[in-house]
mmCIF file of C-alpha atoms in Angstrom:
data_model
loop_
_atom_site.group_PDB
_atom_site.id
_atom_site.type_symbol
_atom_site.label_atom_id
_atom_site.label_comp_id
_atom_site.label_asym_id
_atom_site.label_seq_id
_atom_site.Cartn_x
_atom_site.Cartn_y
_atom_site.Cartn_z
ATOM 1 C CA UNK E 1 16.896 82.682 3.270
ATOM 2 C CA UNK E 2 14.036 82.722 0.792
ATOM 3 C CA UNK E 3 13.828 80.716 -2.432
ATOM 4 C CA UNK E 4 14.947 82.650 -5.512
ATOM 5 C CA UNK E 5 12.331 81.050 -7.744
ATOM 6 C CA UNK E 6 9.091 79.136 -7.372
ATOM 7 C CA UNK E 7 8.189 76.571 -10.030
ATOM 8 C CA UNK E 8 6.299 78.010 -13.004
ATOM 9 C CA UNK E 9 2.613 77.144 -13.155
ATOM 10 C CA UNK E 10 2.318 76.827 -9.384
ATOM 11 C CA UNK E 11 -0.873 78.814 -8.958
ATOM 12 C CA UNK E 12 -2.683 77.718 -12.112
ATOM 13 C CA UNK E 13 -4.668 74.918 -10.583
ATOM 14 C CA UNK E 14 -5.702 76.869 -7.495
ATOM 15 C CA UNK E 15 -7.771 79.090 -9.785
ATOM 16 C CA UNK E 16 -9.874 76.079 -10.771
ATOM 17 C CA UNK E 17 -12.647 75.626 -8.243
ATOM 18 C CA UNK E 18 -13.380 72.064 -7.167
ATOM 19 C CA UNK E 19 -16.808 70.671 -7.940
ATOM 20 C CA UNK E 20 -19.364 71.329 -5.206
ATOM 21 C CA UNK E 21 -19.553 68.211 -3.081
ATOM 22 C CA UNK E 22 -15.823 67.708 -3.585
ATOM 23 C CA UNK E 23 -14.840 70.908 -1.890
ATOM 24 C CA UNK E 24 -12.112 70.508 0.678
ATOM 25 C CA UNK E 25 -11.312 72.757 3.573
ATOM 26 C CA UNK E 26 -8.222 74.559 4.830
ATOM 27 C CA UNK E 27 -6.220 72.959 7.604
ATOM 28 C CA UNK E 28 -4.649 74.401 10.697
ATOM 29 C CA UNK E 29 -2.456 72.923 13.402
ATOM 30 C CA UNK E 30 -3.814 72.253 16.886
ATOM 31 C CA UNK E 31 -1.188 74.329 18.692
ATOM 32 C CA UNK E 32 -2.461 77.508 16.976
ATOM 33 C CA UNK E 33 -5.245 77.705 19.576
ATOM 34 C CA UNK E 34 -2.514 78.683 22.052
ATOM 35 C CA UNK E 35 -1.090 81.475 19.920
ATOM 36 C CA UNK E 36 1.709 81.990 17.411
ATOM 37 C CA UNK E 37 5.474 82.467 17.385
ATOM 38 C CA UNK E 38 6.943 85.961 16.980
ATOM 39 C CA UNK E 39 8.468 87.010 13.661
ATOM 40 C CA UNK E 40 12.086 85.864 13.328
ATOM 41 C CA UNK E 41 11.559 82.694 15.389
ATOM 42 C CA UNK E 42 10.347 79.204 14.475
ATOM 43 C CA UNK E 43 8.140 76.758 16.384
ATOM 44 C CA UNK E 44 9.950 73.580 17.484
ATOM 45 C CA UNK E 45 8.089 70.673 19.044
ATOM 46 C CA UNK E 46 9.516 69.986 22.498
ATOM 47 C CA UNK E 47 11.393 66.691 22.860
ATOM 48 C CA UNK E 48 10.609 65.160 26.235
ATOM 49 C CA UNK E 49 12.340 62.398 28.156
ATOM 50 C CA UNK E 50 9.469 59.991 27.381
ATOM 51 C CA UNK E 51 9.954 60.551 23.644
ATOM 52 C CA UNK E 52 13.546 59.357 23.842
ATOM 53 C CA UNK E 53 12.718 56.480 26.197
ATOM 54 C CA UNK E 54 10.237 55.121 23.634
ATOM 55 C CA UNK E 55 12.986 54.940 20.985
ATOM 56 C CA UNK E 56 14.982 51.713 20.606
ATOM 57 C CA UNK E 57 18.089 53.747 21.474
ATOM 58 C CA UNK E 58 19.060 57.385 21.840
ATOM 59 C CA UNK E 59 21.074 57.045 18.656
ATOM 60 C CA UNK E 60 18.080 55.748 16.653
ATOM 61 C CA UNK E 61 15.668 58.374 18.041
ATOM 62 C CA UNK E 62 13.902 60.194 15.224
ATOM 63 C CA UNK E 63 15.192 57.846 12.515
ATOM 64 C CA UNK E 64 13.525 55.401 10.171
ATOM 65 C CA UNK E 65 14.632 51.806 10.132
ATOM 66 C CA UNK E 66 16.834 50.712 7.214
ATOM 67 C CA UNK E 67 15.426 49.932 3.796
ATOM 68 C CA UNK E 68 11.959 51.319 4.002
ATOM 69 C CA UNK E 69 11.747 52.560 0.446
ATOM 70 C CA UNK E 70 9.355 50.809 -1.876
ATOM 71 C CA UNK E 71 11.255 49.221 -4.741
ATOM 72 C CA UNK E 72 8.751 48.967 -7.559
ATOM 73 C CA UNK E 73 10.933 46.812 -9.788
ATOM 74 C CA UNK E 74 11.925 44.259 -7.220
ATOM 75 C CA UNK E 75 8.678 42.755 -6.069
ATOM 76 C CA UNK E 76 10.674 39.684 -5.186
ATOM 77 C CA UNK E 77 8.784 37.779 -2.463
ATOM 78 C CA UNK E 78 11.993 37.484 -0.409
ATOM 79 C CA UNK E 79 12.214 41.247 -0.163
ATOM 80 C CA UNK E 80 8.603 41.847 0.620
ATOM 81 C CA UNK E 81 8.721 41.520 4.345
ATOM 82 C CA UNK E 82 12.392 42.151 4.831
ATOM 83 C CA UNK E 83 11.691 45.252 6.879
ATOM 84 C CA UNK E 84 8.008 44.622 7.544
ATOM 85 C CA UNK E 85 7.128 47.798 5.656
ATOM 86 C CA UNK E 86 4.259 47.767 3.173
ATOM 87 C CA UNK E 87 3.408 50.358 0.563
ATOM 88 C CA UNK E 88 0.726 51.400 -1.897
ATOM 89 C CA UNK E 89 2.309 53.964 -4.187
ATOM 90 C CA UNK E 90 2.291 55.669 -7.570
ATOM 91 C CA UNK E 91 5.687 56.539 -9.051
ATOM 92 C CA UNK E 92 7.588 57.905 -12.042
ATOM 93 C CA UNK E 93 11.177 57.185 -13.053
ATOM 94 C CA UNK E 94 13.441 57.418 -16.056
ATOM 95 C CA UNK E 95 13.919 61.177 -16.174
ATOM 96 C CA UNK E 96 15.579 63.928 -14.141
ATOM 97 C CA UNK E 97 13.175 65.435 -11.621
ATOM 98 C CA UNK E 98 13.594 68.716 -9.782
ATOM 99 C CA UNK E 99 10.613 68.518 -7.471
ATOM 100 C CA UNK E 100 7.166 67.083 -6.816
ATOM 101 C CA UNK E 101 3.801 68.292 -5.633
ATOM 102 C CA UNK E 102 0.617 66.648 -4.356
ATOM 103 C CA UNK E 103 -2.558 67.424 -2.493
ATOM 104 C CA UNK E 104 -2.954 64.691 0.118
ATOM 105 C CA UNK E 105 -6.217 63.687 1.793
ATOM 106 C CA UNK E 106 -5.738 63.715 5.602
ATOM 107 C CA UNK E 107 -7.056 60.893 7.798
ATOM 108 C CA UNK E 108 -6.258 59.416 11.194
ATOM 109 C CA UNK E 109 -5.614 55.709 10.557
ATOM 110 C CA UNK E 110 -5.777 53.257 13.458
ATOM 111 C CA UNK E 111 -2.447 51.727 14.482
ATOM 112 C CA UNK E 112 -2.488 48.232 16.012
ATOM 113 C CA UNK E 113 0.872 48.202 17.853
ATOM 114 C CA UNK E 114 2.734 51.226 19.266
ATOM 115 C CA UNK E 115 5.886 50.265 17.297
ATOM 116 C CA UNK E 116 3.995 50.472 13.984
ATOM 117 C CA UNK E 117 3.150 53.595 11.994
ATOM 118 C CA UNK E 118 1.021 54.695 9.063
ATOM 119 C CA UNK E 119 2.052 57.532 6.769
ATOM 120 C CA UNK E 120 1.122 59.185 3.505
ATOM 121 C CA UNK E 121 3.898 61.109 1.792
ATOM 122 C CA UNK E 122 5.893 61.929 -1.292
ATOM 123 C CA UNK E 123 9.438 60.635 -1.790
ATOM 124 C CA UNK E 124 12.071 62.449 -3.851
ATOM 125 C CA UNK E 125 14.775 59.874 -4.545
ATOM 126 C CA UNK E 126 18.270 60.026 -5.973
ATOM 127 C CA UNK E 127 20.843 57.320 -6.636
ATOM 128 C CA UNK E 128 20.573 53.573 -6.552
ATOM 129 C CA UNK E 129 18.630 51.730 -3.911
ATOM 130 C CA UNK E 130 21.957 50.760 -2.343
ATOM 131 C CA UNK E 131 23.772 52.164 0.664
ATOM 132 C CA UNK E 132 24.041 55.637 -0.840
ATOM 133 C CA UNK E 133 20.372 56.337 -1.550
ATOM 134 C CA UNK E 134 19.344 59.998 -1.141
ATOM 135 C CA UNK E 135 15.773 60.697 -0.093
ATOM 136 C CA UNK E 136 13.646 63.734 0.791
ATOM 137 C CA UNK E 137 10.212 62.901 2.161
ATOM 138 C CA UNK E 138 7.214 64.922 3.367
ATOM 139 C CA UNK E 139 3.607 64.201 4.281
ATOM 140 C CA UNK E 140 1.496 63.206 7.274
ATOM 141 C CA UNK E 141 1.970 60.322 9.690
ATOM 142 C CA UNK E 142 0.550 58.624 12.765
ATOM 143 C CA UNK E 143 3.431 57.215 14.822
ATOM 144 C CA UNK E 144 2.805 56.396 18.494
ATOM 145 C CA UNK E 145 6.481 55.544 19.038
ATOM 146 C CA UNK E 146 7.755 58.836 17.696
ATOM 147 C CA UNK E 147 5.131 61.177 19.165
ATOM 148 C CA UNK E 148 3.520 59.292 22.067
ATOM 149 C CA UNK E 149 -0.032 59.544 20.681
ATOM 150 C CA UNK E 150 -2.233 58.631 17.715
ATOM 151 C CA UNK E 151 -2.574 62.108 16.215
ATOM 152 C CA UNK E 152 -2.024 62.778 12.525
ATOM 153 C CA UNK E 153 1.046 64.994 12.190
ATOM 154 C CA UNK E 154 2.869 66.904 9.456
ATOM 155 C CA UNK E 155 6.377 65.523 8.976
ATOM 156 C CA UNK E 156 9.506 65.629 6.867
ATOM 157 C CA UNK E 157 12.370 63.157 6.548
ATOM 158 C CA UNK E 158 15.727 63.088 4.794
ATOM 159 C CA UNK E 159 18.673 60.723 4.407
ATOM 160 C CA UNK E 160 21.758 60.647 2.202
ATOM 161 C CA UNK E 161 22.834 57.060 2.965
ATOM 162 C CA UNK E 162 19.704 54.890 2.843
ATOM 163 C CA UNK E 163 18.655 55.611 6.454
ATOM 164 C CA UNK E 164 21.912 54.404 7.978
ATOM 165 C CA UNK E 165 23.718 57.265 9.730
ATOM 166 C CA UNK E 166 22.317 60.463 8.215
ATOM 167 C CA UNK E 167 18.975 62.160 8.434
ATOM 168 C CA UNK E 168 15.931 62.187 10.667
ATOM 169 C CA UNK E 169 12.328 63.263 11.039
ATOM 170 C CA UNK E 170 11.396 66.934 11.281
ATOM 171 C CA UNK E 171 13.918 68.983 13.247
ATOM 172 C CA UNK E 172 15.259 66.085 15.342
ATOM 173 C CA UNK E 173 18.734 66.520 13.847
ATOM 174 C CA UNK E 174 20.393 69.298 11.906
ATOM 175 C CA UNK E 175 19.751 69.256 8.160
ATOM 176 C CA UNK E 176 16.394 70.802 7.303
ATOM 177 C CA UNK E 177 16.481 74.571 7.863
ATOM 178 C CA UNK E 178 13.106 75.956 8.816
ATOM 179 C CA UNK E 179 12.265 79.599 8.050
ATOM 180 C CA UNK E 180 8.534 79.675 8.816
ATOM 181 C CA UNK E 181 7.146 80.903 12.146
ATOM 182 C CA UNK E 182 3.603 79.583 11.667
ATOM 183 C CA UNK E 183 3.798 75.868 10.833
ATOM 184 C CA UNK E 184 5.500 73.400 13.180
ATOM 185 C CA UNK E 185 7.094 70.167 11.972
ATOM 186 C CA UNK E 186 5.702 67.161 13.797
ATOM 187 C CA UNK E 187 2.663 69.128 15.011
ATOM 188 C CA UNK E 188 -0.858 67.713 14.839
ATOM 189 C CA UNK E 189 -2.973 68.502 11.787
ATOM 190 C CA UNK E 190 -6.586 69.391 12.435
ATOM 191 C CA UNK E 191 -9.264 68.642 11.441
ATOM 192 C CA UNK E 192 -8.987 65.237 9.745
ATOM 193 C CA UNK E 193 -11.375 63.647 7.236
ATOM 194 C CA UNK E 194 -14.309 61.471 8.267
ATOM 195 C CA UNK E 195 -15.824 58.466 6.486
ATOM 196 C CA UNK E 196 -18.703 59.764 4.290
ATOM 197 C CA UNK E 197 -18.158 63.107 5.993
ATOM 198 C CA UNK E 198 -16.155 66.327 5.496
ATOM 199 C CA UNK E 199 -12.892 65.832 3.593
ATOM 200 C CA UNK E 200 -9.674 67.703 4.368
ATOM 201 C CA UNK E 201 -6.416 67.749 2.450
ATOM 202 C CA UNK E 202 -2.980 69.377 2.529
ATOM 203 C CA UNK E 203 -0.800 70.484 -0.380
ATOM 204 C CA UNK E 204 2.915 69.797 -0.293
ATOM 205 C CA UNK E 205 5.448 71.011 -2.833
ATOM 206 C CA UNK E 206 9.161 70.215 -2.708
ATOM 207 C CA UNK E 207 11.366 71.743 -5.399
ATOM 208 C CA UNK E 208 14.984 72.502 -6.166
ATOM 209 C CA UNK E 209 15.881 76.182 -6.410
ATOM 210 C CA UNK E 210 17.616 76.456 -9.804
ATOM 211 C CA UNK E 211 19.918 79.201 -8.546
ATOM 212 C CA UNK E 212 21.198 77.981 -5.154
ATOM 213 C CA UNK E 213 20.435 74.282 -5.647
ATOM 214 C CA UNK E 214 18.707 73.861 -2.279
ATOM 215 C CA UNK E 215 15.538 71.762 -1.972
ATOM 216 C CA UNK E 216 12.621 73.871 -0.667
ATOM 217 C CA UNK E 217 9.344 72.788 0.871
ATOM 218 C CA UNK E 218 6.038 74.625 0.696
ATOM 219 C CA UNK E 219 2.882 73.732 2.654
ATOM 220 C CA UNK E 220 -0.402 74.953 1.138
ATOM 221 C CA UNK E 221 -0.341 78.064 -1.039
ATOM 222 C CA UNK E 222 1.035 80.368 1.621
ATOM 223 C CA UNK E 223 3.707 78.717 3.710
ATOM 224 C CA UNK E 224 7.267 78.238 2.492
ATOM 225 C CA UNK E 225 8.527 76.106 5.385
ATOM 226 C CA UNK E 226 12.255 75.873 4.770
ATOM 227 C CA UNK E 227 14.909 74.006 2.827
ATOM 228 C CA UNK E 228 17.338 71.113 2.746
ATOM 229 C CA UNK E 229 20.760 72.531 1.762
ATOM 230 C CA UNK E 230 22.070 70.798 -1.333
ATOM 231 C CA UNK E 231 25.355 69.899 0.449
ATOM 232 C CA UNK E 232 23.443 67.309 2.527
ATOM 233 C CA UNK E 233 23.177 65.123 -0.569
ATOM 234 C CA UNK E 234 25.224 63.527 -3.320
ATOM 235 C CA UNK E 235 22.810 62.517 -6.105
ATOM 236 C CA UNK E 236 20.150 65.040 -5.095
ATOM 237 C CA UNK E 237 22.823 67.709 -5.405
ATOM 238 C CA UNK E 238 22.045 67.328 -9.119
ATOM 239 C CA UNK E 239 18.494 65.985 -9.503
ATOM 240 C CA UNK E 240 16.131 63.188 -8.466
ATOM 241 C CA UNK E 241 15.827 60.006 -10.527
ATOM 242 C CA UNK E 242 12.500 58.829 -9.113
ATOM 243 C CA UNK E 243 9.419 60.355 -7.479
ATOM 244 C CA UNK E 244 6.978 58.316 -5.402
ATOM 245 C CA UNK E 245 3.661 59.270 -3.819
ATOM 246 C CA UNK E 246 1.573 57.108 -1.507
ATOM 247 C CA UNK E 247 1.192 55.269 1.759
ATOM 248 C CA UNK E 248 3.486 53.199 3.948
ATOM 249 C CA UNK E 249 2.782 51.162 7.080
ATOM 250 C CA UNK E 250 4.825 48.945 9.348
ATOM 251 C CA UNK E 251 3.538 45.375 9.555
ATOM 252 C CA UNK E 252 5.206 43.819 12.584
ATOM 253 C CA UNK E 253 2.928 40.741 12.223
ATOM 254 C CA UNK E 254 1.628 40.758 15.774
ATOM 255 C CA UNK E 255 0.358 37.267 16.775
ATOM 256 C CA UNK E 256 1.898 35.949 13.540
ATOM 257 C CA UNK E 257 -0.893 37.523 11.495
ATOM 258 C CA UNK E 258 -0.906 40.568 9.254
ATOM 259 C CA UNK E 259 -1.285 43.795 11.240
ATOM 260 C CA UNK E 260 -4.655 45.562 11.280
ATOM 261 C CA UNK E 261 -2.872 48.937 11.094
ATOM 262 C CA UNK E 262 -4.754 51.007 8.523
ATOM 263 C CA UNK E 263 -3.251 52.822 5.545
ATOM 264 C CA UNK E 264 -4.945 56.031 4.377
ATOM 265 C CA UNK E 265 -8.555 55.907 5.573
ATOM 266 C CA UNK E 266 -8.422 52.163 6.231
ATOM 267 C CA UNK E 267 -10.683 51.606 3.181
ATOM 268 C CA UNK E 268 -9.763 50.232 -0.245
ATOM 269 C CA UNK E 269 -9.539 52.506 -3.337
ATOM 270 C CA UNK E 270 -12.709 51.036 -4.923
ATOM 271 C CA UNK E 271 -14.828 52.886 -2.351
ATOM 272 C CA UNK E 272 -13.878 56.286 -3.814
ATOM 273 C CA UNK E 273 -14.310 59.850 -2.549
ATOM 274 C CA UNK E 274 -15.074 60.463 1.159
ATOM 275 C CA UNK E 275 -14.439 56.795 1.941
ATOM 276 C CA UNK E 276 -10.977 55.995 0.531
ATOM 277 C CA UNK E 277 -7.978 58.310 0.887
ATOM 278 C CA UNK E 278 -6.555 60.083 -2.171
ATOM 279 C CA UNK E 279 -3.612 62.010 -3.578
ATOM 280 C CA UNK E 280 -4.725 64.529 -6.241
ATOM 281 C CA UNK E 281 -3.067 66.985 -8.626
ATOM 282 C CA UNK E 282 0.194 65.055 -8.476
ATOM 283 C CA UNK E 283 2.879 66.859 -10.462
ATOM 284 C CA UNK E 284 6.614 66.889 -11.024
ATOM 285 C CA UNK E 285 9.004 69.806 -11.568
ATOM 286 C CA UNK E 286 11.061 69.500 -14.762
ATOM 287 C CA UNK E 287 14.517 70.835 -15.635
ATOM 288 C CA UNK E 288 13.025 74.187 -16.746
ATOM 289 C CA UNK E 289 11.477 74.625 -13.284
ATOM 290 C CA UNK E 290 7.971 73.964 -14.648
ATOM 291 C CA UNK E 291 5.302 72.015 -12.782
ATOM 292 C CA UNK E 292 4.126 69.280 -15.151
ATOM 293 C CA UNK E 293 1.811 66.303 -15.106
ATOM 294 C CA UNK E 294 3.857 63.144 -14.497
ATOM 295 C CA UNK E 295 4.328 60.910 -17.559
ATOM 296 C CA UNK E 296 4.113 57.127 -17.415
ATOM 297 C CA UNK E 297 2.869 56.696 -13.847
ATOM 298 C CA UNK E 298 3.430 53.215 -12.431
ATOM 299 C CA UNK E 299 1.866 51.745 -9.295
ATOM 300 C CA UNK E 300 3.237 49.298 -6.767
ATOM 301 C CA UNK E 301 1.931 47.453 -3.732
ATOM 302 C CA UNK E 302 3.353 44.350 -2.053
ATOM 303 C CA UNK E 303 0.005 42.732 -1.164
ATOM 304 C CA UNK E 304 -2.995 44.318 -2.863
ATOM 305 C CA UNK E 305 -5.389 42.301 -0.670
ATOM 306 C CA UNK E 306 -4.075 44.248 2.337
ATOM 307 C CA UNK E 307 -3.489 47.715 0.830
ATOM 308 C CA UNK E 308 -4.135 48.754 -2.774
ATOM 309 C CA UNK E 309 -3.755 51.691 -5.181
ATOM 310 C CA UNK E 310 -5.790 52.871 -8.223
ATOM 311 C CA UNK E 311 -4.884 55.809 -10.459
ATOM 312 C CA UNK E 312 -7.046 58.068 -12.616
ATOM 313 C CA UNK E 313 -7.143 61.532 -14.141
ATOM 314 C CA UNK E 314 -9.727 64.242 -14.766
ATOM 315 C CA UNK E 315 -9.974 68.007 -15.288
ATOM 316 C CA UNK E 316 -10.236 69.101 -11.656
ATOM 317 C CA UNK E 317 -7.946 66.635 -9.941
ATOM 318 C CA UNK E 318 -5.374 66.203 -12.731
ATOM 319 C CA UNK E 319 -3.546 62.934 -12.116
ATOM 320 C CA UNK E 320 -4.797 61.359 -8.898
ATOM 321 C CA UNK E 321 -5.044 58.036 -7.131
ATOM 322 C CA UNK E 322 -6.919 56.409 -4.301
ATOM 323 C CA UNK E 323 -4.842 54.196 -2.031
ATOM 324 C CA UNK E 324 -4.859 52.329 1.270
ATOM 325 C CA UNK E 325 -6.749 49.602 3.030
ATOM 326 C CA UNK E 326 -7.496 47.926 6.347
ATOM 327 C CA UNK E 327 -4.519 45.578 6.562
ATOM 328 C CA UNK E 328 -5.675 42.288 8.068
ATOM 329 C CA UNK E 329 -8.958 40.994 6.606
ATOM 330 C CA UNK E 330 -10.342 37.728 5.237
ATOM 331 C CA UNK E 331 -8.159 38.015 2.095
ATOM 332 C CA UNK E 332 -5.119 39.303 3.978
ATOM 333 C CA UNK E 333 -4.571 36.858 6.842
#
């Protein structure tokens, strides 16, 4: 299938050139050096025996652990390390949302333990934060457990029951229907940004087709990747009630101390462009299928001494934020 409609206003900002010195470069995937897939087929990353052996069980392979969604309103200390996940996010709530877009700076954060990960993504959320939470997620991640290496990879995730029995990463279960022959889910993104060096970013748009009701994903300006059929979901069958953008890491507290797994570039937001990681041109899709600037952006982080977030806005970047940090440091023991 193809989407019936794209959101209105999609190509407006691509006409605006970024300031020299803040120019970013297009991104490819490493496997492209070996060729492409023929028309009418899709690339699927091979699952090997080792991949499954690294998982805690065959049944949990390709799944997130329970309760890994940042809950901005419940920064109750008891909940903070319930799952050992930490976040630095911007979010909007209180309206009906039909999609979200962001341009995400790409880095390769260092991971301390193989069972930890670091990701930067957008979340499209429906329902309460109870057992029936619906979520669609897309972005980049470094996850040694899932992929067997420390490469930065494009990923998607979905669940319709708060990560319990439904959903998975990429194409590791049925659900997301890929239509694109050029971009592979779970494949390495190259090149990645360097500290005080060239900066690279990827654009991700997820939106609900007003006609069929399916949730579509687009990568960059050219690649419609595929869709999540609306029947996978309950709340998201109608609309999303919250959008989040930002970073997430697992803090397994090795040696009883905070992990040194990095979020974003591993540098705090204060350092700014080419040093700290950013999300720019963050937008939401409204009920008229228009891309709009988000209203009333909130931010949330469990421990700002470990990972932090700072928002801003300007002409070129629209609404943006810098986020991330080094994890363990003198102020984050």
